[in-house]
Amino acid sequence: MTTSEETDAPFVIPRMEDDELREFVDDFLSGRIYTLHHVPDGQDPAMVFMVLALGGLPQGLDPNDVGTVYEYIDKAGPRTVNGMPHFFSCRFMHKDDWSRAVTAIEAERERRQNIPLDPRG
């Protein structure tokens, strides 16, 4: 049995360790993750992350703490919606971790675009 104190407790988005964040950045740039930020402007994110449309937000979640919503592409349903995958599950990233991830994504994208190549071909 739960008490009212337990049900009113805020949902805290777990913070990512550096290794987890590195893995996220690699998976993001390698196309293994779909985020809220991939959803085109004007499209409803709840059509991608169905759990949001079905009231699946954790009770006590502070929306101001959410940096992004994401899921791994291999968790997508068998059909697409307007060319976008749809998921019946999702993960939340803390806004401070998302800020760190964006900085790392930009740096890693730049690094990948400038990989030195052997001029001899």
PDB file of N, CA, C and O in Angstrom, residues 13-51:
ATOM      1  N   ILE A  13      14.096  12.735 -13.124  1.00  0.00           N
ATOM      2  CA  ILE A  13      14.758  12.153 -14.294  1.00  0.00           C
ATOM      3  C   ILE A  13      16.179  11.812 -13.883  1.00  0.00           C
ATOM      4  O   ILE A  13      16.927  12.688 -13.433  1.00  0.00           O
ATOM      5  N   PRO A  14      16.574  10.540 -14.022  1.00  0.00           N
ATOM      6  CA  PRO A  14      17.929  10.175 -13.621  1.00  0.00           C
ATOM      7  C   PRO A  14      18.969  10.882 -14.491  1.00  0.00           C
ATOM      8  O   PRO A  14      18.790  11.030 -15.696  1.00  0.00           O
ATOM      9  N   ARG A  15      20.023  11.329 -13.857  1.00  0.00           N
ATOM     10  CA  ARG A  15      21.125  11.976 -14.582  1.00  0.00           C
ATOM     11  C   ARG A  15      22.013  10.915 -15.204  1.00  0.00           C
ATOM     12  O   ARG A  15      22.119   9.800 -14.702  1.00  0.00           O
ATOM     13  N   MET A  16      22.644  11.254 -16.308  1.00  0.00           N
ATOM     14  CA  MET A  16      23.483  10.318 -17.035  1.00  0.00           C
ATOM     15  C   MET A  16      24.942  10.451 -16.598  1.00  0.00           C
ATOM     16  O   MET A  16      25.435  11.565 -16.412  1.00  0.00           O
ATOM     17  N   GLU A  17      25.578   9.310 -16.474  1.00  0.00           N
ATOM     18  CA  GLU A  17      27.019   9.281 -16.255  1.00  0.00           C
ATOM     19  C   GLU A  17      27.689   9.661 -17.577  1.00  0.00           C
ATOM     20  O   GLU A  17      27.084   9.568 -18.648  1.00  0.00           O
ATOM     21  N   ASP A  18      28.955  10.057 -17.515  1.00  0.00           N
ATOM     22  CA  ASP A  18      29.673  10.461 -18.728  1.00  0.00           C
ATOM     23  C   ASP A  18      29.669   9.369 -19.793  1.00  0.00           C
ATOM     24  O   ASP A  18      29.460   9.652 -20.975  1.00  0.00           O
ATOM     25  N   ASP A  19      29.884   8.119 -19.399  1.00  0.00           N
ATOM     26  CA  ASP A  19      29.893   7.020 -20.369  1.00  0.00           C
ATOM     27  C   ASP A  19      28.527   6.845 -21.033  1.00  0.00           C
ATOM     28  O   ASP A  19      28.443   6.556 -22.231  1.00  0.00           O
ATOM     29  N   GLU A  20      27.462   7.014 -20.269  1.00  0.00           N
ATOM     30  CA  GLU A  20      26.109   6.909 -20.834  1.00  0.00           C
ATOM     31  C   GLU A  20      25.867   8.034 -21.830  1.00  0.00           C
ATOM     32  O   GLU A  20      25.259   7.821 -22.893  1.00  0.00           O
ATOM     33  N   LEU A  21      26.346   9.220 -21.501  1.00  0.00           N
ATOM     34  CA  LEU A  21      26.167  10.356 -22.386  1.00  0.00           C
ATOM     35  C   LEU A  21      26.977  10.186 -23.677  1.00  0.00           C
ATOM     36  O   LEU A  21      26.487  10.484 -24.771  1.00  0.00           O
ATOM     37  N   ARG A  22      28.177   9.663 -23.563  1.00  0.00           N
ATOM     38  CA  ARG A  22      28.985   9.381 -24.757  1.00  0.00           C
ATOM     39  C   ARG A  22      28.269   8.372 -25.666  1.00  0.00           C
ATOM     40  O   ARG A  22      28.244   8.519 -26.889  1.00  0.00           O
ATOM     41  N   GLU A  23      27.707   7.343 -25.059  1.00  0.00           N
ATOM     42  CA  GLU A  23      26.974   6.333 -25.824  1.00  0.00           C
ATOM     43  C   GLU A  23      25.756   6.965 -26.509  1.00  0.00           C
ATOM     44  O   GLU A  23      25.467   6.685 -27.669  1.00  0.00           O
ATOM     45  N   PHE A  24      25.045   7.821 -25.795  1.00  0.00           N
ATOM     46  CA  PHE A  24      23.896   8.510 -26.368  1.00  0.00           C
ATOM     47  C   PHE A  24      24.322   9.331 -27.586  1.00  0.00           C
ATOM     48  O   PHE A  24      23.678   9.287 -28.640  1.00  0.00           O
ATOM     49  N   VAL A  25      25.408  10.096 -27.454  1.00  0.00           N
ATOM     50  CA  VAL A  25      25.891  10.937 -28.553  1.00  0.00           C
ATOM     51  C   VAL A  25      26.232  10.081 -29.763  1.00  0.00           C
ATOM     52  O   VAL A  25      25.839  10.391 -30.896  1.00  0.00           O
ATOM     53  N   ASP A  26      26.949   8.987 -29.552  1.00  0.00           N
ATOM     54  CA  ASP A  26      27.296   8.094 -30.656  1.00  0.00           C
ATOM     55  C   ASP A  26      26.042   7.500 -31.282  1.00  0.00           C
ATOM     56  O   ASP A  26      25.896   7.484 -32.515  1.00  0.00           O
ATOM     57  N   ASP A  27      25.110   7.040 -30.468  1.00  0.00           N
ATOM     58  CA  ASP A  27      23.874   6.458 -30.987  1.00  0.00           C
ATOM     59  C   ASP A  27      23.032   7.500 -31.729  1.00  0.00           C
ATOM     60  O   ASP A  27      22.429   7.207 -32.760  1.00  0.00           O
ATOM     61  N   PHE A  28      23.001   8.716 -31.221  1.00  0.00           N
ATOM     62  CA  PHE A  28      22.268   9.808 -31.866  1.00  0.00           C
ATOM     63  C   PHE A  28      22.834  10.066 -33.261  1.00  0.00           C
ATOM     64  O   PHE A  28      22.106  10.096 -34.251  1.00  0.00           O
ATOM     65  N   LEU A  29      24.148  10.247 -33.342  1.00  0.00           N
ATOM     66  CA  LEU A  29      24.782  10.561 -34.624  1.00  0.00           C
ATOM     67  C   LEU A  29      24.799   9.379 -35.584  1.00  0.00           C
ATOM     68  O   LEU A  29      24.889   9.564 -36.796  1.00  0.00           O
ATOM     69  N   SER A  30      24.692   8.181 -35.044  1.00  0.00           N
ATOM     70  CA  SER A  30      24.688   6.976 -35.880  1.00  0.00           C
ATOM     71  C   SER A  30      23.282   6.561 -36.289  1.00  0.00           C
ATOM     72  O   SER A  30      23.096   5.531 -36.931  1.00  0.00           O
ATOM     73  N   GLY A  31      22.281   7.362 -35.929  1.00  0.00           N
ATOM     74  CA  GLY A  31      20.908   7.099 -36.348  1.00  0.00           C
ATOM     75  C   GLY A  31      20.204   5.995 -35.593  1.00  0.00           C
ATOM     76  O   GLY A  31      19.217   5.450 -36.080  1.00  0.00           O
ATOM     77  N   ARG A  32      20.687   5.666 -34.409  1.00  0.00           N
ATOM     78  CA  ARG A  32      20.062   4.604 -33.615  1.00  0.00           C
ATOM     79  C   ARG A  32      19.023   5.140 -32.631  1.00  0.00           C
ATOM     80  O   ARG A  32      18.328   4.360 -31.986  1.00  0.00           O
ATOM     81  N   ILE A  33      18.926   6.457 -32.539  1.00  0.00           N
ATOM     82  CA  ILE A  33      18.002   7.101 -31.595  1.00  0.00           C
ATOM     83  C   ILE A  33      17.142   8.101 -32.354  1.00  0.00           C
ATOM     84  O   ILE A  33      17.620   8.790 -33.252  1.00  0.00           O
ATOM     85  N   TYR A  34      15.876   8.185 -31.958  1.00  0.00           N
ATOM     86  CA  TYR A  34      14.967   9.195 -32.477  1.00  0.00           C
ATOM     87  C   TYR A  34      14.533  10.040 -31.294  1.00  0.00           C
ATOM     88  O   TYR A  34      14.116   9.497 -30.264  1.00  0.00           O
ATOM     89  N   THR A  35      14.646  11.371 -31.421  1.00  0.00           N
ATOM     90  CA  THR A  35      14.314  12.253 -30.305  1.00  0.00           C
ATOM     91  C   THR A  35      13.155  13.178 -30.659  1.00  0.00           C
ATOM     92  O   THR A  35      12.767  13.312 -31.825  1.00  0.00           O
ATOM     93  N   LEU A  36      12.698  13.834 -29.653  1.00  0.00           N
ATOM     94  CA  LEU A  36      11.696  14.874 -29.809  1.00  0.00           C
ATOM     95  C   LEU A  36      12.178  15.924 -30.812  1.00  0.00           C
ATOM     96  O   LEU A  36      11.396  16.495 -31.553  1.00  0.00           O
ATOM     97  N   HIS A  37      13.489  16.133 -30.873  1.00  0.00           N
ATOM     98  CA  HIS A  37      14.071  17.150 -31.745  1.00  0.00           C
ATOM     99  C   HIS A  37      14.166  16.703 -33.201  1.00  0.00           C
ATOM    100  O   HIS A  37      14.484  17.516 -34.065  1.00  0.00           O
ATOM    101  N   HIS A  38      13.872  15.442 -33.479  1.00  0.00           N
ATOM    102  CA  HIS A  38      13.810  14.956 -34.853  1.00  0.00           C
ATOM    103  C   HIS A  38      12.424  15.194 -35.465  1.00  0.00           C
ATOM    104  O   HIS A  38      12.274  15.153 -36.684  1.00  0.00           O
ATOM    105  N   VAL A  39      11.429  15.398 -34.630  1.00  0.00           N
ATOM    106  CA  VAL A  39      10.057  15.586 -35.108  1.00  0.00           C
ATOM    107  C   VAL A  39       9.979  16.927 -35.840  1.00  0.00           C
ATOM    108  O   VAL A  39      10.319  17.971 -35.271  1.00  0.00           O
ATOM    109  N   PRO A  40       9.567  16.922 -37.112  1.00  0.00           N
ATOM    110  CA  PRO A  40       9.502  18.177 -37.878  1.00  0.00           C
ATOM    111  C   PRO A  40       8.545  19.190 -37.244  1.00  0.00           C
ATOM    112  O   PRO A  40       7.547  18.815 -36.611  1.00  0.00           O
ATOM    113  N   ASP A  41       8.877  20.465 -37.424  1.00  0.00           N
ATOM    114  CA  ASP A  41       7.998  21.532 -36.936  1.00  0.00           C
ATOM    115  C   ASP A  41       6.596  21.335 -37.494  1.00  0.00           C
ATOM    116  O   ASP A  41       6.430  20.954 -38.654  1.00  0.00           O
ATOM    117  N   GLY A  42       5.632  21.581 -36.669  1.00  0.00           N
ATOM    118  CA  GLY A  42       4.245  21.446 -37.085  1.00  0.00           C
ATOM    119  C   GLY A  42       3.670  20.054 -36.891  1.00  0.00           C
ATOM    120  O   GLY A  42       2.468  19.855 -37.023  1.00  0.00           O
ATOM    121  N   GLN A  43       4.521  19.076 -36.620  1.00  0.00           N
ATOM    122  CA  GLN A  43       4.049  17.704 -36.367  1.00  0.00           C
ATOM    123  C   GLN A  43       3.876  17.510 -34.852  1.00  0.00           C
ATOM    124  O   GLN A  43       4.627  18.073 -34.060  1.00  0.00           O
ATOM    125  N   ASP A  44       2.935  16.722 -34.478  1.00  0.00           N
ATOM    126  CA  ASP A  44       2.647  16.452 -33.072  1.00  0.00           C
ATOM    127  C   ASP A  44       3.583  15.361 -32.545  1.00  0.00           C
ATOM    128  O   ASP A  44       3.525  14.221 -33.032  1.00  0.00           O
ATOM    129  N   PRO A  45       4.451  15.678 -31.580  1.00  0.00           N
ATOM    130  CA  PRO A  45       5.354  14.665 -31.025  1.00  0.00           C
ATOM    131  C   PRO A  45       4.614  13.462 -30.444  1.00  0.00           C
ATOM    132  O   PRO A  45       5.151  12.357 -30.407  1.00  0.00           O
ATOM    133  N   ALA A  46       3.374  13.663 -30.022  1.00  0.00           N
ATOM    134  CA  ALA A  46       2.596  12.552 -29.467  1.00  0.00           C
ATOM    135  C   ALA A  46       2.236  11.527 -30.538  1.00  0.00           C
ATOM    136  O   ALA A  46       1.898  10.389 -30.212  1.00  0.00           O
ATOM    137  N   MET A  47       2.345  11.899 -31.820  1.00  0.00           N
ATOM    138  CA  MET A  47       2.121  10.927 -32.889  1.00  0.00           C
ATOM    139  C   MET A  47       3.331  10.012 -33.054  1.00  0.00           C
ATOM    140  O   MET A  47       3.232   8.945 -33.625  1.00  0.00           O
ATOM    141  N   VAL A  48       4.477  10.453 -32.570  1.00  0.00           N
ATOM    142  CA  VAL A  48       5.693   9.646 -32.604  1.00  0.00           C
ATOM    143  C   VAL A  48       5.819   8.867 -31.302  1.00  0.00           C
ATOM    144  O   VAL A  48       5.994   7.658 -31.302  1.00  0.00           O
ATOM    145  N   PHE A  49       5.734   9.581 -30.217  1.00  0.00           N
ATOM    146  CA  PHE A  49       5.844   8.976 -28.891  1.00  0.00           C
ATOM    147  C   PHE A  49       4.436   8.791 -28.343  1.00  0.00           C
ATOM    148  O   PHE A  49       3.914   9.619 -27.601  1.00  0.00           O
ATOM    149  N   MET A  50       3.803   7.698 -28.781  1.00  0.00           N
ATOM    150  CA  MET A  50       2.391   7.444 -28.477  1.00  0.00           C
ATOM    151  C   MET A  50       2.096   7.442 -26.978  1.00  0.00           C
ATOM    152  O   MET A  50       1.012   7.807 -26.560  1.00  0.00           O
ATOM    153  N   VAL A  51       3.053   7.052 -26.183  1.00  0.00           N
ATOM    154  CA  VAL A  51       2.861   6.998 -24.738  1.00  0.00           C
ATOM    155  C   VAL A  51       2.505   8.390 -24.198  1.00  0.00           C
ATOM    156  O   VAL A  51       1.771   8.505 -23.220  1.00  0.00           O
TER     157      VAL A  51
END
